[in-house]
Amino acid sequence: MEKMEQMDRREPLNPTVDVLIVEDDVKIAEINRRFVEKVAGFHVVGIATDSGQAEEQLEVLTPHLVLLDVYLPGANGLDMLSFIRQHYRETDVIMITAAKEMDAIREAIRGGAFDYIMKPLVFNRLQETLLRYLNFHRELRRMNESGMINQSDVDRLLLGSSKKEASSDTFFLPKGIDKLTLVKIVQAISVAESGLTAEQIAKEIGVSRSTGRRYLEHLVSSGDLYADLSYGVVGRPERVYRKNK
């Protein structure tokens, strides 16, 4: 509620999302700035090339959104993510990095990153995330103004806007599908560019392989994921699940 109140005080009727880019490579930071400002509704208010600059600009600019690199001079971007979540609860974070280690991805998700995008940055992928964030940002504001929150509002915020936007009358989860587990699986798949198998998702989320497969197949049936057959080193086919574009 604190976050909603702060956003409400700052936003006009057609809010623009203020973005801070934290990236040590000046050329890449400029490319990212141009990409962000190609998307309607977003404005870059600052660029920081190290953690010290980032902390100063966070205090002065109080951006809605930070595009944050994992690798910073003399610092770890994941530590910066933790710092932002502690001190700037009204600010959200999208990680943009070349880091492909599963531990970094897992920590970013657990640390509350809105999304995790791999370098080299592809405009269409960034645009998809920014538009999803814009919808999230406006939904928070709408909910705050209305003073009423129902289950479908929460579901839209947690699962994001899908191509098949569910109405409050039709959104439901079948028996045996838990909403929070489903959200964790959606988040894990979102950052896995090459997709995940049921066994991999089970290890990532901490559930059994059969449970992981049940949730994944539910997401396939709902159109949120698709599955391909992948033949491993021994030739045994496995279903690999990927997010629909």
Tab-separated table of N, CA and C in Angstrom, residues 26-185:
chain	number	residue	atom	x	y	z
A	26	VAL	N	29.553	2.903	-21.197
A	26	VAL	CA	28.821	4.111	-21.610
A	26	VAL	C	28.103	3.906	-22.940
A	27	LYS	N	28.750	3.228	-23.889
A	27	LYS	CA	28.126	3.007	-25.202
A	27	LYS	C	26.891	2.125	-25.084
A	28	ILE	N	26.999	1.061	-24.286
A	28	ILE	CA	25.843	0.179	-24.098
A	28	ILE	C	24.734	0.920	-23.371
A	29	ALA	N	25.105	1.750	-22.397
A	29	ALA	CA	24.110	2.527	-21.665
A	29	ALA	C	23.339	3.444	-22.613
A	30	GLU	N	24.050	4.043	-23.572
A	30	GLU	CA	23.390	4.932	-24.531
A	30	GLU	C	22.456	4.154	-25.457
A	31	ILE	N	22.889	2.972	-25.875
A	31	ILE	CA	22.017	2.120	-26.700
A	31	ILE	C	20.755	1.765	-25.921
A	32	ASN	N	20.945	1.385	-24.645
A	32	ASN	CA	19.793	1.044	-23.806
A	32	ASN	C	18.849	2.231	-23.650
A	33	ARG	N	19.430	3.436	-23.487
A	33	ARG	CA	18.602	4.633	-23.362
A	33	ARG	C	17.742	4.829	-24.607
A	34	ARG	N	18.355	4.685	-25.780
A	34	ARG	CA	17.602	4.868	-27.031
A	34	ARG	C	16.508	3.817	-27.172
A	35	PHE	N	16.823	2.580	-26.796
A	35	PHE	CA	15.821	1.516	-26.852
A	35	PHE	C	14.633	1.844	-25.939
A	36	VAL	N	14.930	2.239	-24.689
A	36	VAL	CA	13.867	2.524	-23.723
A	36	VAL	C	12.972	3.644	-24.231
A	37	GLU	N	13.570	4.709	-24.762
A	37	GLU	CA	12.782	5.866	-25.157
A	37	GLU	C	12.077	5.679	-26.498
A	38	LYS	N	12.303	4.537	-27.152
A	38	LYS	CA	11.504	4.188	-28.326
A	38	LYS	C	10.143	3.628	-27.916
A	39	VAL	N	10.015	3.259	-26.651
A	39	VAL	CA	8.765	2.678	-26.149
A	39	VAL	C	7.944	3.779	-25.485
A	40	ALA	N	6.765	4.023	-26.012
A	40	ALA	CA	5.904	5.082	-25.471
A	40	ALA	C	5.600	4.832	-24.001
A	41	GLY	N	5.686	5.898	-23.207
A	41	GLY	CA	5.367	5.788	-21.798
A	41	GLY	C	6.583	5.700	-20.899
A	42	PHE	N	7.796	5.721	-21.495
A	42	PHE	CA	9.019	5.594	-20.713
A	42	PHE	C	9.959	6.760	-21.003
A	43	HIS	N	10.644	7.216	-19.954
A	43	HIS	CA	11.598	8.326	-20.088
A	43	HIS	C	12.812	8.035	-19.206
A	44	VAL	N	14.008	8.075	-19.803
A	44	VAL	CA	15.233	7.850	-19.041
A	44	VAL	C	15.608	9.145	-18.327
A	45	VAL	N	15.671	9.085	-17.002
A	45	VAL	CA	15.978	10.287	-16.222
A	45	VAL	C	17.436	10.343	-15.789
A	46	GLY	N	18.170	9.225	-15.953
A	46	GLY	CA	19.573	9.239	-15.562
A	46	GLY	C	20.301	7.984	-15.987
A	47	ILE	N	21.639	8.095	-16.072
A	47	ILE	CA	22.509	6.959	-16.365
A	47	ILE	C	23.623	6.949	-15.324
A	48	ALA	N	23.815	5.820	-14.664
A	48	ALA	CA	24.881	5.656	-13.678
A	48	ALA	C	25.825	4.562	-14.159
A	49	THR	N	27.134	4.797	-14.025
A	49	THR	CA	28.118	3.827	-14.502
A	49	THR	C	28.792	3.040	-13.374
A	50	ASP	N	28.438	3.318	-12.125
A	50	ASP	CA	28.938	2.522	-11.000
A	50	ASP	C	27.936	2.604	-9.851
A	51	SER	N	28.187	1.833	-8.805
A	51	SER	CA	27.223	1.753	-7.704
A	51	SER	C	27.094	3.077	-6.948
A	52	GLY	N	28.203	3.818	-6.832
A	52	GLY	CA	28.150	5.109	-6.143
A	52	GLY	C	27.235	6.084	-6.851
A	53	GLN	N	27.401	6.192	-8.180
A	53	GLN	CA	26.515	7.058	-8.958
A	53	GLN	C	25.072	6.584	-8.864
A	54	ALA	N	24.903	5.264	-8.885
A	54	ALA	CA	23.543	4.706	-8.824
A	54	ALA	C	22.853	5.109	-7.524
A	55	GLU	N	23.556	4.995	-6.415
A	55	GLU	CA	22.958	5.349	-5.121
A	55	GLU	C	22.606	6.835	-5.065
A	56	GLU	N	23.492	7.687	-5.596
A	56	GLU	CA	23.221	9.129	-5.607
A	56	GLU	C	21.995	9.453	-6.455
A	57	GLN	N	21.912	8.839	-7.640
A	57	GLN	CA	20.802	9.147	-8.542
A	57	GLN	C	19.492	8.557	-8.043
A	58	LEU	N	19.561	7.429	-7.376
A	58	LEU	CA	18.347	6.873	-6.780
A	58	LEU	C	17.757	7.849	-5.766
A	59	GLU	N	18.621	8.435	-4.956
A	59	GLU	CA	18.162	9.366	-3.927
A	59	GLU	C	17.570	10.633	-4.527
A	60	VAL	N	18.206	11.152	-5.578
A	60	VAL	CA	17.776	12.425	-6.167
A	60	VAL	C	16.586	12.234	-7.108
A	61	LEU	N	16.628	11.186	-7.931
A	61	LEU	CA	15.656	11.031	-9.019
A	61	LEU	C	14.452	10.167	-8.637
A	62	THR	N	14.598	9.298	-7.638
A	62	THR	CA	13.542	8.349	-7.239
A	62	THR	C	12.796	7.775	-8.443
A	63	PRO	N	13.495	7.051	-9.322
A	63	PRO	CA	12.854	6.512	-10.522
A	63	PRO	C	11.846	5.418	-10.193
A	64	HIS	N	10.928	5.200	-11.110
A	64	HIS	CA	10.001	4.088	-10.958
A	64	HIS	C	10.700	2.762	-11.251
A	65	LEU	N	11.656	2.790	-12.204
A	65	LEU	CA	12.239	1.564	-12.732
A	65	LEU	C	13.741	1.738	-12.932
A	66	VAL	N	14.514	0.698	-12.594
A	66	VAL	CA	15.962	0.684	-12.826
A	66	VAL	C	16.303	-0.479	-13.754
A	67	LEU	N	17.059	-0.191	-14.829
A	67	LEU	CA	17.645	-1.244	-15.654
A	67	LEU	C	19.051	-1.464	-15.107
A	68	LEU	N	19.292	-2.616	-14.536
A	68	LEU	CA	20.485	-2.842	-13.717
A	68	LEU	C	21.348	-3.980	-14.251
A	69	ASP	N	22.649	-3.685	-14.442
A	69	ASP	CA	23.607	-4.703	-14.862
A	69	ASP	C	24.107	-5.470	-13.637
A	70	VAL	N	24.378	-6.769	-13.799
A	70	VAL	CA	24.894	-7.563	-12.692
A	70	VAL	C	26.338	-7.177	-12.371
A	71	TYR	N	27.139	-6.925	-13.430
A	71	TYR	CA	28.547	-6.623	-13.217
A	71	TYR	C	28.789	-5.122	-13.221
A	72	LEU	N	29.230	-4.596	-12.076
A	72	LEU	CA	29.537	-3.172	-11.933
A	72	LEU	C	30.943	-3.030	-11.367
A	73	PRO	N	31.660	-1.947	-11.692
A	73	PRO	CA	33.012	-1.754	-11.173
A	73	PRO	C	33.035	-1.757	-9.641
A	74	GLY	N	33.752	-2.729	-9.073
A	74	GLY	CA	33.903	-2.787	-7.632
A	74	GLY	C	32.644	-3.145	-6.875
A	75	ALA	N	31.651	-3.654	-7.563
A	75	ALA	CA	30.390	-3.983	-6.885
A	75	ALA	C	29.678	-5.106	-7.624
A	76	ASN	N	28.684	-5.666	-6.954
A	76	ASN	CA	27.848	-6.709	-7.534
A	76	ASN	C	26.448	-6.137	-7.728
A	77	GLY	N	25.939	-6.227	-8.969
A	77	GLY	CA	24.608	-5.693	-9.241
A	77	GLY	C	23.527	-6.344	-8.402
A	78	LEU	N	23.740	-7.608	-7.992
A	78	LEU	CA	22.753	-8.276	-7.148
A	78	LEU	C	22.716	-7.641	-5.753
A	79	ASP	N	23.869	-7.150	-5.293
A	79	ASP	CA	23.882	-6.399	-4.034
A	79	ASP	C	23.131	-5.076	-4.203
A	80	MET	N	23.291	-4.460	-5.372
A	80	MET	CA	22.555	-3.225	-5.659
A	80	MET	C	21.054	-3.495	-5.704
A	81	LEU	N	20.665	-4.628	-6.270
A	81	LEU	CA	19.254	-5.018	-6.288
A	81	LEU	C	18.720	-5.101	-4.859
A	82	SER	N	19.476	-5.749	-3.974
A	82	SER	CA	19.078	-5.859	-2.571
A	82	SER	C	18.980	-4.481	-1.917
A	83	PHE	N	19.934	-3.594	-2.234
A	83	PHE	CA	19.927	-2.239	-1.689
A	83	PHE	C	18.668	-1.488	-2.120
A	84	ILE	N	18.307	-1.614	-3.385
A	84	ILE	CA	17.114	-0.937	-3.902
A	84	ILE	C	15.858	-1.473	-3.229
A	85	ARG	N	15.770	-2.802	-3.082
A	85	ARG	CA	14.581	-3.383	-2.474
A	85	ARG	C	14.443	-2.949	-1.013
A	86	GLN	N	15.583	-2.715	-0.339
A	86	GLN	CA	15.556	-2.289	1.063
A	86	GLN	C	15.195	-0.822	1.224
A	87	HIS	N	15.805	0.037	0.405
A	87	HIS	CA	15.720	1.477	0.636
A	87	HIS	C	14.766	2.213	-0.310
A	88	TYR	N	14.426	1.609	-1.429
A	88	TYR	CA	13.557	2.278	-2.414
A	88	TYR	C	12.460	1.305	-2.832
A	89	ARG	N	11.561	1.050	-1.915
A	89	ARG	CA	10.531	0.033	-2.143
A	89	ARG	C	9.580	0.418	-3.268
A	90	GLU	N	9.535	1.696	-3.619
A	90	GLU	CA	8.670	2.145	-4.717
A	90	GLU	C	9.322	1.990	-6.081
A	91	THR	N	10.581	1.531	-6.103
A	91	THR	CA	11.328	1.394	-7.353
A	91	THR	C	11.458	-0.073	-7.731
A	92	ASP	N	11.166	-0.396	-8.990
A	92	ASP	CA	11.287	-1.763	-9.490
A	92	ASP	C	12.570	-1.904	-10.299
A	93	VAL	N	12.976	-3.162	-10.522
A	93	VAL	CA	14.264	-3.439	-11.168
A	93	VAL	C	14.102	-4.488	-12.263
A	94	ILE	N	14.691	-4.197	-13.417
A	94	ILE	CA	14.860	-5.191	-14.481
A	94	ILE	C	16.359	-5.415	-14.646
A	95	MET	N	16.805	-6.661	-14.507
A	95	MET	CA	18.215	-6.984	-14.674
A	95	MET	C	18.517	-7.167	-16.166
A	96	ILE	N	19.576	-6.497	-16.632
A	96	ILE	CA	20.031	-6.657	-18.018
A	96	ILE	C	21.511	-6.980	-17.960
A	97	THR	N	21.876	-8.203	-18.334
A	97	THR	CA	23.241	-8.651	-18.092
A	97	THR	C	23.665	-9.795	-18.991
A	98	ALA	N	24.984	-9.961	-19.108
A	98	ALA	CA	25.544	-11.087	-19.843
A	98	ALA	C	25.664	-12.313	-18.950
A	99	ALA	N	25.414	-12.169	-17.657
A	99	ALA	CA	25.552	-13.285	-16.717
A	99	ALA	C	24.511	-14.358	-17.019
A	100	LYS	N	24.980	-15.588	-17.250
A	100	LYS	CA	24.060	-16.673	-17.562
A	100	LYS	C	24.051	-17.744	-16.470
A	101	GLU	N	24.781	-17.502	-15.380
A	101	GLU	CA	24.822	-18.480	-14.312
A	101	GLU	C	23.457	-18.605	-13.647
A	102	MET	N	23.059	-19.855	-13.390
A	102	MET	CA	21.745	-20.105	-12.817
A	102	MET	C	21.627	-19.473	-11.443
A	103	ASP	N	22.725	-19.438	-10.676
A	103	ASP	CA	22.670	-18.860	-9.331
A	103	ASP	C	22.308	-17.381	-9.390
A	104	ALA	N	22.890	-16.654	-10.375
A	104	ALA	CA	22.597	-15.225	-10.503
A	104	ALA	C	21.138	-15.008	-10.883
A	105	ILE	N	20.639	-15.844	-11.787
A	105	ILE	CA	19.237	-15.728	-12.205
A	105	ILE	C	18.312	-16.022	-11.026
A	106	ARG	N	18.630	-17.088	-10.293
A	106	ARG	CA	17.810	-17.469	-9.144
A	106	ARG	C	17.793	-16.354	-8.097
A	107	GLU	N	18.978	-15.771	-7.832
A	107	GLU	CA	19.049	-14.714	-6.821
A	107	GLU	C	18.291	-13.467	-7.268
A	108	ALA	N	18.347	-13.167	-8.579
A	108	ALA	CA	17.618	-12.004	-9.087
A	108	ALA	C	16.113	-12.191	-8.924
A	109	ILE	N	15.628	-13.391	-9.194
A	109	ILE	CA	14.202	-13.673	-9.039
A	109	ILE	C	13.799	-13.580	-7.572
A	110	ARG	N	14.594	-14.217	-6.722
A	110	ARG	CA	14.281	-14.191	-5.291
A	110	ARG	C	14.416	-12.784	-4.716
A	111	GLY	N	15.299	-11.979	-5.325
A	111	GLY	CA	15.500	-10.615	-4.847
A	111	GLY	C	14.421	-9.650	-5.287
A	112	GLY	N	13.495	-10.114	-6.121
A	112	GLY	CA	12.368	-9.281	-6.513
A	112	GLY	C	12.522	-8.563	-7.838
A	113	ALA	N	13.459	-9.005	-8.703
A	113	ALA	CA	13.590	-8.384	-10.024
A	113	ALA	C	12.327	-8.639	-10.842
A	114	PHE	N	11.876	-7.613	-11.554
A	114	PHE	CA	10.662	-7.752	-12.358
A	114	PHE	C	10.913	-8.688	-13.537
A	115	ASP	N	12.125	-8.621	-14.101
A	115	ASP	CA	12.489	-9.485	-15.216
A	115	ASP	C	14.008	-9.564	-15.293
A	116	TYR	N	14.513	-10.499	-16.105
A	116	TYR	CA	15.946	-10.729	-16.259
A	116	TYR	C	16.198	-10.931	-17.749
A	117	ILE	N	16.894	-9.990	-18.374
A	117	ILE	CA	17.107	-10.031	-19.827
A	117	ILE	C	18.593	-10.179	-20.116
A	118	MET	N	18.925	-11.123	-21.006
A	118	MET	CA	20.313	-11.383	-21.359
A	118	MET	C	20.830	-10.411	-22.418
A	119	LYS	N	22.113	-10.074	-22.305
A	119	LYS	CA	22.803	-9.364	-23.370
A	119	LYS	C	23.224	-10.387	-24.437
A	120	PRO	N	23.412	-9.961	-25.678
A	120	PRO	CA	23.170	-8.603	-26.186
A	120	PRO	C	21.671	-8.289	-26.210
A	121	LEU	N	21.353	-7.068	-25.825
A	121	LEU	CA	19.962	-6.656	-25.692
A	121	LEU	C	19.275	-6.616	-27.054
A	122	VAL	N	18.129	-7.271	-27.122
A	122	VAL	CA	17.303	-7.264	-28.331
A	122	VAL	C	16.113	-6.352	-28.071
A	123	PHE	N	15.885	-5.390	-28.943
A	123	PHE	CA	14.845	-4.396	-28.694
A	123	PHE	C	13.480	-5.024	-28.465
A	124	ASN	N	13.101	-5.987	-29.306
A	124	ASN	CA	11.765	-6.574	-29.174
A	124	ASN	C	11.559	-7.229	-27.812
A	125	ARG	N	12.618	-7.870	-27.302
A	125	ARG	CA	12.516	-8.509	-25.983
A	125	ARG	C	12.377	-7.455	-24.883
A	126	LEU	N	13.159	-6.377	-24.975
A	126	LEU	CA	13.053	-5.297	-24.002
A	126	LEU	C	11.683	-4.629	-24.089
A	127	GLN	N	11.215	-4.390	-25.300
A	127	GLN	CA	9.920	-3.747	-25.483
A	127	GLN	C	8.806	-4.573	-24.851
A	128	GLU	N	8.860	-5.890	-25.027
A	128	GLU	CA	7.847	-6.768	-24.445
A	128	GLU	C	7.813	-6.615	-22.921
A	129	THR	N	9.002	-6.593	-22.309
A	129	THR	CA	9.072	-6.457	-20.856
A	129	THR	C	8.594	-5.089	-20.402
A	130	LEU	N	8.999	-4.034	-21.114
A	130	LEU	CA	8.598	-2.682	-20.726
A	130	LEU	C	7.088	-2.499	-20.826
A	131	LEU	N	6.488	-3.026	-21.868
A	131	LEU	CA	5.033	-2.901	-22.009
A	131	LEU	C	4.309	-3.678	-20.913
A	132	ARG	N	4.859	-4.827	-20.556
A	132	ARG	CA	4.284	-5.604	-19.452
A	132	ARG	C	4.429	-4.828	-18.145
A	133	TYR	N	5.576	-4.190	-17.964
A	133	TYR	CA	5.772	-3.393	-16.755
A	133	TYR	C	4.836	-2.182	-16.729
A	134	LEU	N	4.648	-1.548	-17.890
A	134	LEU	CA	3.758	-0.389	-17.957
A	134	LEU	C	2.350	-0.781	-17.540
A	135	ASN	N	1.910	-1.941	-17.983
A	135	ASN	CA	0.589	-2.425	-17.590
A	135	ASN	C	0.537	-2.666	-16.079
A	136	PHE	N	1.600	-3.275	-15.541
A	136	PHE	CA	1.705	-3.522	-14.103
A	136	PHE	C	1.653	-2.206	-13.327
A	137	HIS	N	2.417	-1.227	-13.781
A	137	HIS	CA	2.512	0.092	-13.158
A	137	HIS	C	1.142	0.778	-13.132
A	138	ARG	N	0.432	0.725	-14.239
A	138	ARG	CA	-0.880	1.376	-14.332
A	138	ARG	C	-1.945	0.622	-13.547
A	139	GLU	N	-1.813	-0.713	-13.490
A	139	GLU	CA	-2.759	-1.498	-12.693
A	139	GLU	C	-2.655	-1.126	-11.220
A	140	LEU	N	-1.426	-0.952	-10.716
A	140	LEU	CA	-1.244	-0.535	-9.324
A	140	LEU	C	-1.930	0.794	-9.060
A	141	ARG	N	-1.747	1.723	-9.990
A	141	ARG	CA	-2.341	3.055	-9.823
A	141	ARG	C	-3.869	2.980	-9.864
A	142	ARG	N	-4.395	2.194	-10.795
A	142	ARG	CA	-5.848	2.047	-10.905
A	142	ARG	C	-6.434	1.436	-9.637
A	143	MET	N	-5.742	0.410	-9.111
A	143	MET	CA	-6.215	-0.246	-7.894
A	143	MET	C	-6.203	0.715	-6.713
A	144	ASN	N	-5.166	1.562	-6.657
A	144	ASN	CA	-5.075	2.529	-5.574
A	144	ASN	C	-6.206	3.553	-5.661
A	145	GLU	N	-6.503	4.017	-6.879
A	145	GLU	CA	-7.552	5.017	-7.067
A	145	GLU	C	-8.932	4.453	-6.761
A	146	SER	N	-9.149	3.193	-7.137
A	146	SER	CA	-10.467	2.595	-6.920
A	146	SER	C	-10.690	2.259	-5.446
A	147	GLY	N	-9.586	1.987	-4.720
A	147	GLY	CA	-9.715	1.616	-3.311
A	147	GLY	C	-10.256	0.221	-3.107
A	148	MET	N	-10.395	-0.538	-4.211
A	148	MET	CA	-10.932	-1.889	-4.124
A	148	MET	C	-10.011	-2.841	-4.879
A	149	ILE	N	-9.721	-3.989	-4.276
A	149	ILE	CA	-8.875	-5.001	-4.906
A	149	ILE	C	-9.592	-6.335	-4.811
A	150	ASN	N	-9.747	-7.000	-5.958
A	150	ASN	CA	-10.332	-8.330	-5.935
A	150	ASN	C	-9.316	-9.357	-6.425
A	151	GLN	N	-9.693	-10.616	-6.430
A	151	GLN	CA	-8.754	-11.684	-6.772
A	151	GLN	C	-8.208	-11.554	-8.189
A	152	SER	N	-9.047	-11.153	-9.123
A	152	SER	CA	-8.585	-11.040	-10.510
A	152	SER	C	-7.532	-9.941	-10.652
A	153	ASP	N	-7.650	-8.868	-9.831
A	153	ASP	CA	-6.623	-7.817	-9.839
A	153	ASP	C	-5.280	-8.390	-9.409
A	154	VAL	N	-5.287	-9.154	-8.324
A	154	VAL	CA	-4.048	-9.747	-7.815
A	154	VAL	C	-3.466	-10.723	-8.834
A	155	ASP	N	-4.334	-11.520	-9.461
A	155	ASP	CA	-3.870	-12.494	-10.455
A	155	ASP	C	-3.205	-11.803	-11.635
A	156	ARG	N	-3.772	-10.692	-12.077
A	156	ARG	CA	-3.173	-9.970	-13.210
A	156	ARG	C	-1.798	-9.435	-12.838
A	157	LEU	N	-1.648	-8.929	-11.615
A	157	LEU	CA	-0.358	-8.397	-11.189
A	157	LEU	C	0.688	-9.492	-11.063
A	158	LEU	N	0.299	-10.657	-10.516
A	158	LEU	CA	1.251	-11.731	-10.286
A	158	LEU	C	1.645	-12.452	-11.572
A	159	LEU	N	0.674	-12.715	-12.422
A	159	LEU	CA	0.934	-13.500	-13.624
A	159	LEU	C	1.240	-12.634	-14.833
A	160	GLY	N	0.985	-11.322	-14.732
A	160	GLY	CA	1.243	-10.433	-15.859
A	160	GLY	C	0.106	-10.491	-16.853
A	161	SER	N	0.094	-9.519	-17.769
A	161	SER	CA	-0.949	-9.487	-18.787
A	161	SER	C	-0.617	-10.507	-19.858
A	162	SER	N	-1.547	-11.382	-20.151
A	162	SER	CA	-1.319	-12.394	-21.179
A	162	SER	C	-2.057	-12.010	-22.448
A	163	LYS	N	-1.775	-12.754	-23.525
A	163	LYS	CA	-2.454	-12.475	-24.786
A	163	LYS	C	-3.941	-12.781	-24.676
A	164	LYS	N	-4.267	-13.681	-23.746
A	164	LYS	CA	-5.673	-14.019	-23.528
A	164	LYS	C	-6.059	-13.459	-22.176
A	165	GLU	N	-6.240	-12.138	-22.102
A	165	GLU	CA	-6.525	-11.473	-20.820
A	165	GLU	C	-7.778	-12.082	-20.206
A	166	ALA	N	-7.621	-12.653	-19.034
A	166	ALA	CA	-8.746	-13.310	-18.378
A	166	ALA	C	-9.605	-12.291	-17.666
A	167	SER	N	-10.901	-12.428	-17.788
A	167	SER	CA	-11.808	-11.522	-17.085
A	167	SER	C	-12.032	-12.025	-15.669
A	168	SER	N	-12.580	-11.146	-14.823
A	168	SER	CA	-12.807	-11.526	-13.432
A	168	SER	C	-13.819	-12.661	-13.323
A	169	ASP	N	-14.644	-12.841	-14.340
A	169	ASP	CA	-15.653	-13.893	-14.285
A	169	ASP	C	-15.113	-15.232	-14.747
A	170	THR	N	-14.036	-15.236	-15.578
A	170	THR	CA	-13.603	-16.485	-16.189
A	170	THR	C	-12.268	-16.974	-15.663
A	171	PHE	N	-11.496	-16.151	-14.916
A	171	PHE	CA	-10.188	-16.577	-14.457
A	171	PHE	C	-10.335	-17.568	-13.307
A	172	PHE	N	-9.756	-18.764	-13.452
A	172	PHE	CA	-9.771	-19.737	-12.384
A	172	PHE	C	-8.598	-20.684	-12.595
A	173	LEU	N	-8.222	-21.384	-11.539
A	173	LEU	CA	-7.173	-22.389	-11.614
A	173	LEU	C	-7.792	-23.748	-11.346
A	174	PRO	N	-7.446	-24.741	-12.127
A	174	PRO	CA	-8.015	-26.077	-11.913
A	174	PRO	C	-7.532	-26.693	-10.602
A	175	LYS	N	-8.209	-27.699	-10.164
A	175	LYS	CA	-7.848	-28.390	-8.927
A	175	LYS	C	-6.424	-28.939	-9.042
A	176	GLY	N	-5.647	-28.763	-7.976
A	176	GLY	CA	-4.273	-29.266	-7.975
A	176	GLY	C	-3.244	-28.272	-8.477
A	177	ILE	N	-3.693	-27.086	-8.893
A	177	ILE	CA	-2.775	-26.042	-9.361
A	177	ILE	C	-2.806	-24.892	-8.366
A	178	ASP	N	-1.677	-24.690	-7.688
A	178	ASP	CA	-1.564	-23.634	-6.690
A	178	ASP	C	-1.023	-22.367	-7.350
A	179	LYS	N	-1.641	-21.220	-7.031
A	179	LYS	CA	-1.298	-19.962	-7.699
A	179	LYS	C	0.162	-19.558	-7.472
A	180	LEU	N	0.635	-19.656	-6.242
A	180	LEU	CA	2.001	-19.209	-5.942
A	180	LEU	C	3.038	-20.091	-6.622
A	181	THR	N	2.795	-21.400	-6.647
A	181	THR	CA	3.708	-22.302	-7.360
A	181	THR	C	3.694	-21.990	-8.850
A	182	LEU	N	2.508	-21.704	-9.372
A	182	LEU	CA	2.382	-21.362	-10.787
A	182	LEU	C	3.179	-20.098	-11.116
A	183	VAL	N	3.103	-19.096	-10.237
A	183	VAL	CA	3.844	-17.845	-10.447
A	183	VAL	C	5.343	-18.117	-10.469
A	184	LYS	N	5.835	-18.945	-9.542
A	184	LYS	CA	7.262	-19.267	-9.501
A	184	LYS	C	7.715	-19.942	-10.795
A	185	ILE	N	6.890	-20.822	-11.317
A	185	ILE	CA	7.246	-21.521	-12.552
A	185	ILE	C	7.249	-20.554	-13.732
